[in-house]
PDB file of C-alpha atoms in Angstrom:
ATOM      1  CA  UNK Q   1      80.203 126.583  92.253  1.00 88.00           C
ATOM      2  CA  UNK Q   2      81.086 123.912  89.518  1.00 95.00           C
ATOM      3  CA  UNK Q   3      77.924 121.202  89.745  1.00 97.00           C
ATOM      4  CA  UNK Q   4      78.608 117.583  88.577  1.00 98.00           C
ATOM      5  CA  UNK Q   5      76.038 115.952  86.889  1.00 98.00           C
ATOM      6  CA  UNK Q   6      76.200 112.228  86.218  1.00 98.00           C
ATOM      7  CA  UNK Q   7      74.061 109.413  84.021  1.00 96.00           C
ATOM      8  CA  UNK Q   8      72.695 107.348  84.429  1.00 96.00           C
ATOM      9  CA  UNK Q   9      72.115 106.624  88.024  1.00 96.00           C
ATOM     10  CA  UNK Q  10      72.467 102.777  87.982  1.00 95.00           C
ATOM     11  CA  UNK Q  11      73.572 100.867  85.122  1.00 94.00           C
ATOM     12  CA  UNK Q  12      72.919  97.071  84.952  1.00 96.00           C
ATOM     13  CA  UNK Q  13      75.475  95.030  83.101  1.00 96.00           C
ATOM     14  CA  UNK Q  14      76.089  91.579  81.909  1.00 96.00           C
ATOM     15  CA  UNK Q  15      79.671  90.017  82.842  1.00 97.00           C
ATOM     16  CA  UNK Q  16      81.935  91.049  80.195  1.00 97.00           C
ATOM     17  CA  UNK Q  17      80.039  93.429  78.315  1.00 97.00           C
ATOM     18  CA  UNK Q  18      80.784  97.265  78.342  1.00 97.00           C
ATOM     19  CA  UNK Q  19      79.508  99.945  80.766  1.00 97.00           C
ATOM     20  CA  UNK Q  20      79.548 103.779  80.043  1.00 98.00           C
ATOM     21  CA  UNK Q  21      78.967 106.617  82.479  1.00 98.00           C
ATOM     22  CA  UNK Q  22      78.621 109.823  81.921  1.00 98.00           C
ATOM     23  CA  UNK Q  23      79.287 113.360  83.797  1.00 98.00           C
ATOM     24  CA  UNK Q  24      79.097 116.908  82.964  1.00 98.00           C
ATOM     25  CA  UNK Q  25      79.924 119.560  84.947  1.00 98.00           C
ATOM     26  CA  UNK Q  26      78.385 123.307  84.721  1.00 97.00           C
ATOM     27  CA  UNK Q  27      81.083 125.365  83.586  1.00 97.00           C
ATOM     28  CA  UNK Q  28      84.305 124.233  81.589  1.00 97.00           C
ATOM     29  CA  UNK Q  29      86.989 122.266  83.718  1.00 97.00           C
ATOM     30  CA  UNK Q  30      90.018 123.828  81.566  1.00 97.00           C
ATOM     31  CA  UNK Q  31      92.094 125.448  84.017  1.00 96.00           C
ATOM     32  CA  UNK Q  32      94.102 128.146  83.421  1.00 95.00           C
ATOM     33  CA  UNK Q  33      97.356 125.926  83.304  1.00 95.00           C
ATOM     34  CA  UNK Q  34      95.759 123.918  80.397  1.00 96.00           C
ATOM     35  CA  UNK Q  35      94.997 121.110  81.977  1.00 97.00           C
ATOM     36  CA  UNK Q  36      91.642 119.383  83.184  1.00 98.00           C
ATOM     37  CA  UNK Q  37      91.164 117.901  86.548  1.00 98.00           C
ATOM     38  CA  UNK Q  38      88.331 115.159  86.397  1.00 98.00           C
ATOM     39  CA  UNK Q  39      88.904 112.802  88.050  1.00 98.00           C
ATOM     40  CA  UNK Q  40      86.638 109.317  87.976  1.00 98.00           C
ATOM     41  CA  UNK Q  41      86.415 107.191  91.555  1.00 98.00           C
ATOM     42  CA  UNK Q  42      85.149 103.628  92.209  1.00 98.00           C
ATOM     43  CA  UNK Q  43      83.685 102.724  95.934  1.00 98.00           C
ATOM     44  CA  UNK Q  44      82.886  98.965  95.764  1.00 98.00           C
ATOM     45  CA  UNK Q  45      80.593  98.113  98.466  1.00 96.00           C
ATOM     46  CA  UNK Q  46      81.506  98.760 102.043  1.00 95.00           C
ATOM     47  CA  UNK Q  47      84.892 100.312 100.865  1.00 97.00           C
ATOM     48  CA  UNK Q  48      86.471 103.815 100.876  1.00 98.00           C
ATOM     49  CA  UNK Q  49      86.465 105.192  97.285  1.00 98.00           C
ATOM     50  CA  UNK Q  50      89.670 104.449  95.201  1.00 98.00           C
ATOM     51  CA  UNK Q  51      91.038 106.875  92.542  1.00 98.00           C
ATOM     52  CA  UNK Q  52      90.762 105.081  88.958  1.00 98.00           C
ATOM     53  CA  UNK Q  53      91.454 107.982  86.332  1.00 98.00           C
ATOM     54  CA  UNK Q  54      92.828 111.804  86.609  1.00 98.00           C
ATOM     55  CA  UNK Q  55      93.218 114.526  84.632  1.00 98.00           C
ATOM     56  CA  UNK Q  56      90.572 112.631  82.265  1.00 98.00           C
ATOM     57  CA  UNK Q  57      92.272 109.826  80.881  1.00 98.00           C
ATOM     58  CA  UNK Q  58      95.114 108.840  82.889  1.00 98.00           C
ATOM     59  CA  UNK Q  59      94.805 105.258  85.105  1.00 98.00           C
ATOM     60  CA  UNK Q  60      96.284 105.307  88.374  1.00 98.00           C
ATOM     61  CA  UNK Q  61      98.761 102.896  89.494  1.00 96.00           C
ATOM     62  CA  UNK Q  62      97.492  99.582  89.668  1.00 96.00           C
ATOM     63  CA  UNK Q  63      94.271 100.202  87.556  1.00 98.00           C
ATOM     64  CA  UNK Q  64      92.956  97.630  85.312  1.00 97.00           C
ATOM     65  CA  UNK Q  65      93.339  98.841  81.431  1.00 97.00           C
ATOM     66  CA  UNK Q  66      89.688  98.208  81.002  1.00 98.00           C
ATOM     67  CA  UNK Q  67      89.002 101.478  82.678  1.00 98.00           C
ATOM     68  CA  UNK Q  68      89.360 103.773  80.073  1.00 98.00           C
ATOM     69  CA  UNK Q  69      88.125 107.865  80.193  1.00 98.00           C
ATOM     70  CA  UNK Q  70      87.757 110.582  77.743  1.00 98.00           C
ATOM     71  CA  UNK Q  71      86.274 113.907  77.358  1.00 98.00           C
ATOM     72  CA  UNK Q  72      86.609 117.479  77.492  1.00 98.00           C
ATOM     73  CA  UNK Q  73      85.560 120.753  78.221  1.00 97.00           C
ATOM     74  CA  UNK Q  74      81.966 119.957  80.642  1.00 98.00           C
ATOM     75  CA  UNK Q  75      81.252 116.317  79.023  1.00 98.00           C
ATOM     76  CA  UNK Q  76      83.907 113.277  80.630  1.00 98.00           C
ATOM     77  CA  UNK Q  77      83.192 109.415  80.216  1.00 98.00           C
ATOM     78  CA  UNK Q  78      84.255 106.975  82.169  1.00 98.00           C
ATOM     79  CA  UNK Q  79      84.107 103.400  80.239  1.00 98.00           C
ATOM     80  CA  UNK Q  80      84.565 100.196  81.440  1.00 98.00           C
ATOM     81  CA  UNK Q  81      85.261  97.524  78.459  1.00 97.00           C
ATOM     82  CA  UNK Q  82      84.344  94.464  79.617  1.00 97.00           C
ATOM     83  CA  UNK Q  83      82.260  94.140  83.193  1.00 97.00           C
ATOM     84  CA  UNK Q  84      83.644  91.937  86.166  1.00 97.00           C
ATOM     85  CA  UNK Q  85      82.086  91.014  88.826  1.00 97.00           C
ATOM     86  CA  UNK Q  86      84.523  92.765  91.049  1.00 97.00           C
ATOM     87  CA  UNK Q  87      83.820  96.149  89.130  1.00 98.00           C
ATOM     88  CA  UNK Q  88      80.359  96.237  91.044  1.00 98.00           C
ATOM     89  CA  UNK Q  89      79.927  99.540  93.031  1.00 98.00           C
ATOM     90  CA  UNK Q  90      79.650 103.628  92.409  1.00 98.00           C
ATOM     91  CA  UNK Q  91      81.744 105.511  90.650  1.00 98.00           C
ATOM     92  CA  UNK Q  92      82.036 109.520  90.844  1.00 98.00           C
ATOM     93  CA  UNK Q  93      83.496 111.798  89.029  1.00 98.00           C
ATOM     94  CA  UNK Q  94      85.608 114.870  91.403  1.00 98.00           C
ATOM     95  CA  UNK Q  95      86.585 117.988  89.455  1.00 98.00           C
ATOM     96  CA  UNK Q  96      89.434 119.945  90.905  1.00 97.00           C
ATOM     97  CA  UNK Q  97      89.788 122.862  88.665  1.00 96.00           C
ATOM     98  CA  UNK Q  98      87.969 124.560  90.968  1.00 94.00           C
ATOM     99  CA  UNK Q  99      90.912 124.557  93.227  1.00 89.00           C
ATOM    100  CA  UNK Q 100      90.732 124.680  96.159  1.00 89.00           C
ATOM    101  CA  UNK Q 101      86.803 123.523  95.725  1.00 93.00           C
ATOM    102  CA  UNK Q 102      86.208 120.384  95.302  1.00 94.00           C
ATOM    103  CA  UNK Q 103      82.866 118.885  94.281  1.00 96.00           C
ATOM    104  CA  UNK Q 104      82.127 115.347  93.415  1.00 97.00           C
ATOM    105  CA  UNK Q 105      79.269 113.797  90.885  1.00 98.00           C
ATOM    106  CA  UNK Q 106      76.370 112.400  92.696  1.00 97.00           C
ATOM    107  CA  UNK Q 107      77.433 108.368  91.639  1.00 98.00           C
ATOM    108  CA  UNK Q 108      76.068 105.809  88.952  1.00 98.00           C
ATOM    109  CA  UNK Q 109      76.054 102.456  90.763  1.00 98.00           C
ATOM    110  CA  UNK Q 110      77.062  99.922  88.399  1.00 98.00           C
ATOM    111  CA  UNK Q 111      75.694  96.365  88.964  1.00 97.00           C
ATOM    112  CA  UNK Q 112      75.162  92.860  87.467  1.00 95.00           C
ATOM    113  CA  UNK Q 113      72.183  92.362  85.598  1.00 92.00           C
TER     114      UNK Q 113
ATOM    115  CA  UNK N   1     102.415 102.732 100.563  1.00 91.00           C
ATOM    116  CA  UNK N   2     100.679 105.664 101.949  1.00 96.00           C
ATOM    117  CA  UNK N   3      98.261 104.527 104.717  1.00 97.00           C
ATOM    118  CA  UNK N   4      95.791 106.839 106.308  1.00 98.00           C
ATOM    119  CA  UNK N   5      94.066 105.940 109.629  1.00 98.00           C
ATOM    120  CA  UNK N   6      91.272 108.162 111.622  1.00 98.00           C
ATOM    121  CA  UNK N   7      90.474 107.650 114.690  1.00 98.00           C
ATOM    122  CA  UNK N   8      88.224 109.437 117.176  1.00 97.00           C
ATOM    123  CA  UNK N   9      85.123 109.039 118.686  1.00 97.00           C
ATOM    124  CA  UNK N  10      81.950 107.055 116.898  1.00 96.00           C
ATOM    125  CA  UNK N  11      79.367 108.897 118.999  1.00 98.00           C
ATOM    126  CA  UNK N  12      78.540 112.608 119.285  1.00 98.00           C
ATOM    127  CA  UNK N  13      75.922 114.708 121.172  1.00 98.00           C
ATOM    128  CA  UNK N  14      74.103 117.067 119.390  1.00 97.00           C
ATOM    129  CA  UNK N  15      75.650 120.736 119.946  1.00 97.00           C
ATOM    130  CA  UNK N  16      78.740 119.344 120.763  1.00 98.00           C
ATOM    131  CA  UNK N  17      82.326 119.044 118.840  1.00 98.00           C
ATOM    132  CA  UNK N  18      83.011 116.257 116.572  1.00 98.00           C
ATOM    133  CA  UNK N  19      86.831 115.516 116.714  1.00 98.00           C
ATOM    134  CA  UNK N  20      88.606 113.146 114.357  1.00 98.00           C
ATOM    135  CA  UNK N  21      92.234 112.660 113.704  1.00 98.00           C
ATOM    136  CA  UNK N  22      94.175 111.316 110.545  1.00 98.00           C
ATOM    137  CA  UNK N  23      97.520 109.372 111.275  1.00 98.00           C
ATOM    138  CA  UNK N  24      99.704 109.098 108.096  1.00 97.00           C
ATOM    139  CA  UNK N  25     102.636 106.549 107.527  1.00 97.00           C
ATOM    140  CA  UNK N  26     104.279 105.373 104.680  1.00 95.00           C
ATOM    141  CA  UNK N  27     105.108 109.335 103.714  1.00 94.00           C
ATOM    142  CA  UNK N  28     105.519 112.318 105.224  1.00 94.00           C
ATOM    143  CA  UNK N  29     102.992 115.221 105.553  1.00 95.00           C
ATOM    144  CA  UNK N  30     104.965 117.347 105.005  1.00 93.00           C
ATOM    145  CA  UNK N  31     106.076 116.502 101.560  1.00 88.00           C
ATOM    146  CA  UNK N  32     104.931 119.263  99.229  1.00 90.00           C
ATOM    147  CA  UNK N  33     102.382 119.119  96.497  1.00 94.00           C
ATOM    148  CA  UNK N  34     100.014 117.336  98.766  1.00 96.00           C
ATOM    149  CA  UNK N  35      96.931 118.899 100.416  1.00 96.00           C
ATOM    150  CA  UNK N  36      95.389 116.717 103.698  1.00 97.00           C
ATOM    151  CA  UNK N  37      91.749 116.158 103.149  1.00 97.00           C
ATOM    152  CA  UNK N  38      88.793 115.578 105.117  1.00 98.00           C
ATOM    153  CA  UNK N  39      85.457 114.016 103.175  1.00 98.00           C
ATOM    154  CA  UNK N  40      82.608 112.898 104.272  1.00 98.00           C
ATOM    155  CA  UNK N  41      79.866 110.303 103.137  1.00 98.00           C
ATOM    156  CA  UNK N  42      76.254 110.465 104.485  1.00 97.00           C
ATOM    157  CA  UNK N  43      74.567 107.057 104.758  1.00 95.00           C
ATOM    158  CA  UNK N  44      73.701 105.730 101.358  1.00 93.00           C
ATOM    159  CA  UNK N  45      74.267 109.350  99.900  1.00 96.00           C
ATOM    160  CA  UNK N  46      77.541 110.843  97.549  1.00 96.00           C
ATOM    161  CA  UNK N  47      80.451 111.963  98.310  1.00 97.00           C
ATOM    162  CA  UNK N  48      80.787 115.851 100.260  1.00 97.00           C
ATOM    163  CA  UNK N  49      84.380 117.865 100.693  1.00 97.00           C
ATOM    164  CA  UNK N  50      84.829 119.229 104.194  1.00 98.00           C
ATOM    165  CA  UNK N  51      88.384 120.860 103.979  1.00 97.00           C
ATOM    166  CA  UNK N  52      91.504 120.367 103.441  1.00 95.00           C
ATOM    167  CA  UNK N  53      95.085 121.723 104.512  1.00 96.00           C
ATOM    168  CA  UNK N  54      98.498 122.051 103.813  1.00 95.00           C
ATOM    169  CA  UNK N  55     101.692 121.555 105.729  1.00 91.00           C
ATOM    170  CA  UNK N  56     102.613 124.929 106.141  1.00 92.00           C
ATOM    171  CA  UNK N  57      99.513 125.566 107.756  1.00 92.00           C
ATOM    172  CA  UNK N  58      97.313 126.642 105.210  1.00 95.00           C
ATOM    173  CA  UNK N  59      93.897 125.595 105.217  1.00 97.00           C
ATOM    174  CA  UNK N  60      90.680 125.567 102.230  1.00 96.00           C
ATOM    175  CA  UNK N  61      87.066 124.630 103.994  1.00 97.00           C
ATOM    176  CA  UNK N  62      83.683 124.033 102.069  1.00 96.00           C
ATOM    177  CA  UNK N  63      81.418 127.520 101.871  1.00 95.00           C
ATOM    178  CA  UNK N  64      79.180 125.522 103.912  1.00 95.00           C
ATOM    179  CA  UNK N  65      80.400 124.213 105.982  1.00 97.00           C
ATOM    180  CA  UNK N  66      83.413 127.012 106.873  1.00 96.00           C
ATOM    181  CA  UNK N  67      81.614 128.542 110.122  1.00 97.00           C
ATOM    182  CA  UNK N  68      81.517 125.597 112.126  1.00 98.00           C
ATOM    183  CA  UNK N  69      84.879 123.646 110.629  1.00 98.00           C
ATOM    184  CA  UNK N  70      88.537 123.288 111.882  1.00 98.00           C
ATOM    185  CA  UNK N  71      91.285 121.718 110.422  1.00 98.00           C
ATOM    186  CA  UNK N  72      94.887 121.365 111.821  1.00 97.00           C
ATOM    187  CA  UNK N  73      98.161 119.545 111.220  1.00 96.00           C
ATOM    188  CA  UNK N  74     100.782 118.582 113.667  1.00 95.00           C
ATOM    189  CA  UNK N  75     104.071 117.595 111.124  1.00 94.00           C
ATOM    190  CA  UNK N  76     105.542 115.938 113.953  1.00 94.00           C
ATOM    191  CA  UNK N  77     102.879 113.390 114.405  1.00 96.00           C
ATOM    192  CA  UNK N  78     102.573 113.320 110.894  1.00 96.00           C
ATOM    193  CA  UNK N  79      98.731 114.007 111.654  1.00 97.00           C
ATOM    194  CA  UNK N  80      96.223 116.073 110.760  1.00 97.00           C
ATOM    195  CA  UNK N  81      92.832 116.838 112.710  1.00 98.00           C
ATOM    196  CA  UNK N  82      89.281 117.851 111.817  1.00 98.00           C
ATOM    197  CA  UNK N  83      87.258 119.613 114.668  1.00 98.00           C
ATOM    198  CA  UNK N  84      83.802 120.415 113.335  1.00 98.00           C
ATOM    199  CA  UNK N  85      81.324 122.075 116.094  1.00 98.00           C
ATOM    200  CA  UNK N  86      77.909 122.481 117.041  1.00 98.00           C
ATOM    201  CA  UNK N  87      77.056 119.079 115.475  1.00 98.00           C
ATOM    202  CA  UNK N  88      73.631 118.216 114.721  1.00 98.00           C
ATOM    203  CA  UNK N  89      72.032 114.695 113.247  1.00 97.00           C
ATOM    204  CA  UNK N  90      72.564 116.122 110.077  1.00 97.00           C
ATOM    205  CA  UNK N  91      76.393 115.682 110.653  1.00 98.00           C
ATOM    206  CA  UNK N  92      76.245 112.002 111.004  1.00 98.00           C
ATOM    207  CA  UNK N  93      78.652 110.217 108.091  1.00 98.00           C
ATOM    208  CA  UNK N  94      81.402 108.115 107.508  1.00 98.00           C
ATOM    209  CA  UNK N  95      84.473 110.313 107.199  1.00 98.00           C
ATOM    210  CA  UNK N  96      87.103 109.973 105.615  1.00 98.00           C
ATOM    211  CA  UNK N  97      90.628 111.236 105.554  1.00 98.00           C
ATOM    212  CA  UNK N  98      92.481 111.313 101.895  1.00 98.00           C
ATOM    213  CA  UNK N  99      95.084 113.241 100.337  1.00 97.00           C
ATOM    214  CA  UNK N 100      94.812 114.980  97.327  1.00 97.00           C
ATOM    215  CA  UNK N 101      97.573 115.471  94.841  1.00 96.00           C
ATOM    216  CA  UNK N 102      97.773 118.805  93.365  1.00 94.00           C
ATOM    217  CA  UNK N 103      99.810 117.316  90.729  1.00 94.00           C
ATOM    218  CA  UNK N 104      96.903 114.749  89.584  1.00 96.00           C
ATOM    219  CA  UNK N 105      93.740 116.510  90.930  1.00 95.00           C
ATOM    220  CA  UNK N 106      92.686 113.889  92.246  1.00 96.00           C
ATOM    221  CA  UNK N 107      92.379 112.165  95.552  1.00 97.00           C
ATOM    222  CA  UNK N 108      94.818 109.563  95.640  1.00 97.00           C
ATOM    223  CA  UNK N 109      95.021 107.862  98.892  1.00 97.00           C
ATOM    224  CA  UNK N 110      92.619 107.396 101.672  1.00 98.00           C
ATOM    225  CA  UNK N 111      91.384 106.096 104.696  1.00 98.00           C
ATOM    226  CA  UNK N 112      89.018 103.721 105.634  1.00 98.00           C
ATOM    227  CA  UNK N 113      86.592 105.861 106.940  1.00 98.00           C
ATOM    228  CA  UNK N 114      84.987 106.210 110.457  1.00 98.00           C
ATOM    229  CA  UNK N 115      81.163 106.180 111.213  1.00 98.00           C
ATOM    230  CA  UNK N 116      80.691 109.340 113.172  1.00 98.00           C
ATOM    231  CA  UNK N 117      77.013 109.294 114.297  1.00 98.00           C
ATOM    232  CA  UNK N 118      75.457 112.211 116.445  1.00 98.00           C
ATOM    233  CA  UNK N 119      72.922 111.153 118.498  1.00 97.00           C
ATOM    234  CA  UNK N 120      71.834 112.212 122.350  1.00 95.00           C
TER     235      UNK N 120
END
């Protein structure tokens, strides 16, 4: 199985300054078609998560350009360029490489200092 | 706009058969490239994959939790069902249905979740 590890667990920001997370996962997420399924997820509080990136870098419709991810191989960041106050909650990253496992970083909750 | 709804029962007794189902609109379920997911979210923990299944039928269930798990889709509904049995406290989450595109890898759409607490 394919463990995804992320740092830190919480990360305190000031309003409009930048917040990195981190996630690796235990075995390369290149699949055999070339291409890399990690996939980053916010759940603000008392929400269902919402998809923000795929296949590493890609936004999803309707997802602010301040969300921003990188990475390959086992090491993916997720960056966020300039905090608001409606970015507060966890975010995961989900590898489906593994298909048809999924598995999901544990979270990095990402609040206002 | 895909929309995902579950519904089913908030309160299960231990040993017995948790039953949810996922109502779709906005899309059909039986579109290809689209696999119907059940996830589930333990108070104040991360997220865990149950299952998920196709349209044609075919289902993919966690290692884990693959003894006890059930997952079904009726295209004419457009809905798709979880049945997980012998339920103990350890099974009480917020779960949600979501659909994963096999195109993105990722989890695209999904529901709002439902509290499913197992308790005599």
């Amino acid at each position: 199985d394919i463990v995804m590890t992320q740092t830190p667990l919480s990360s305190p920001v000031t309003l409009g300054q930048p917040a990195s997370i981190s996630c690796r996962s235990s075995q390369s997420l290149v699949h055999s078609d070339g291409n890399t399924y990690l996939s980053w997820l916010q759940q603000r509080p008392g929400q269902p998560p919402r998809l923000l990136i795929y296949k590493i870098s890609n936004r999803f419709s309707g997802v602010p350009d301040r969300f921003s991810g990188s990475g390959a191989g086992t090491d993916f960041t997720l960056k966020i360029s300039r905090v608001e106050a409606e970015d507060v909650g966890v975010y995961y990253c989900m590898q489906a490489t593994q298909f048809p496992f999924l598995t999901f970083g544990g979270g990095t909750k990402v609040e206002i200092k | 706009q895909v929309q995902l709804q579950e519904s089913g029962p908030g309160l299960v007794k231990p040993s017995q058969t948790l039953s949810l189902t996922c109502t779709v609109s906005g899309g059909s379920i039986s579109s290809g490239g689209y696999y119907w997911s059940w996830i589930r979210q333990h108070p104040g923990k991360g997220l865990e994959w149950i299952g998920y299944i196709y349209y044609s039928g075919s289902t993919y269930y966690n290692p884990s939790l693959k003894s006890r798990v059930t997952i079904s889709v009726d295209t004419s509904k457009n809905q798709f069902s979880l049945k997980l049995s012998s339920v103990t406290a350890a099974d009480t989450a917020v779960y949600y249905c979501a659909r994963l595109a096999a195109q993105l890898g990722g989890v695209d759409y999904w529901g709002q979740g439902t509290l499913v607490t197992v308790s005599s």
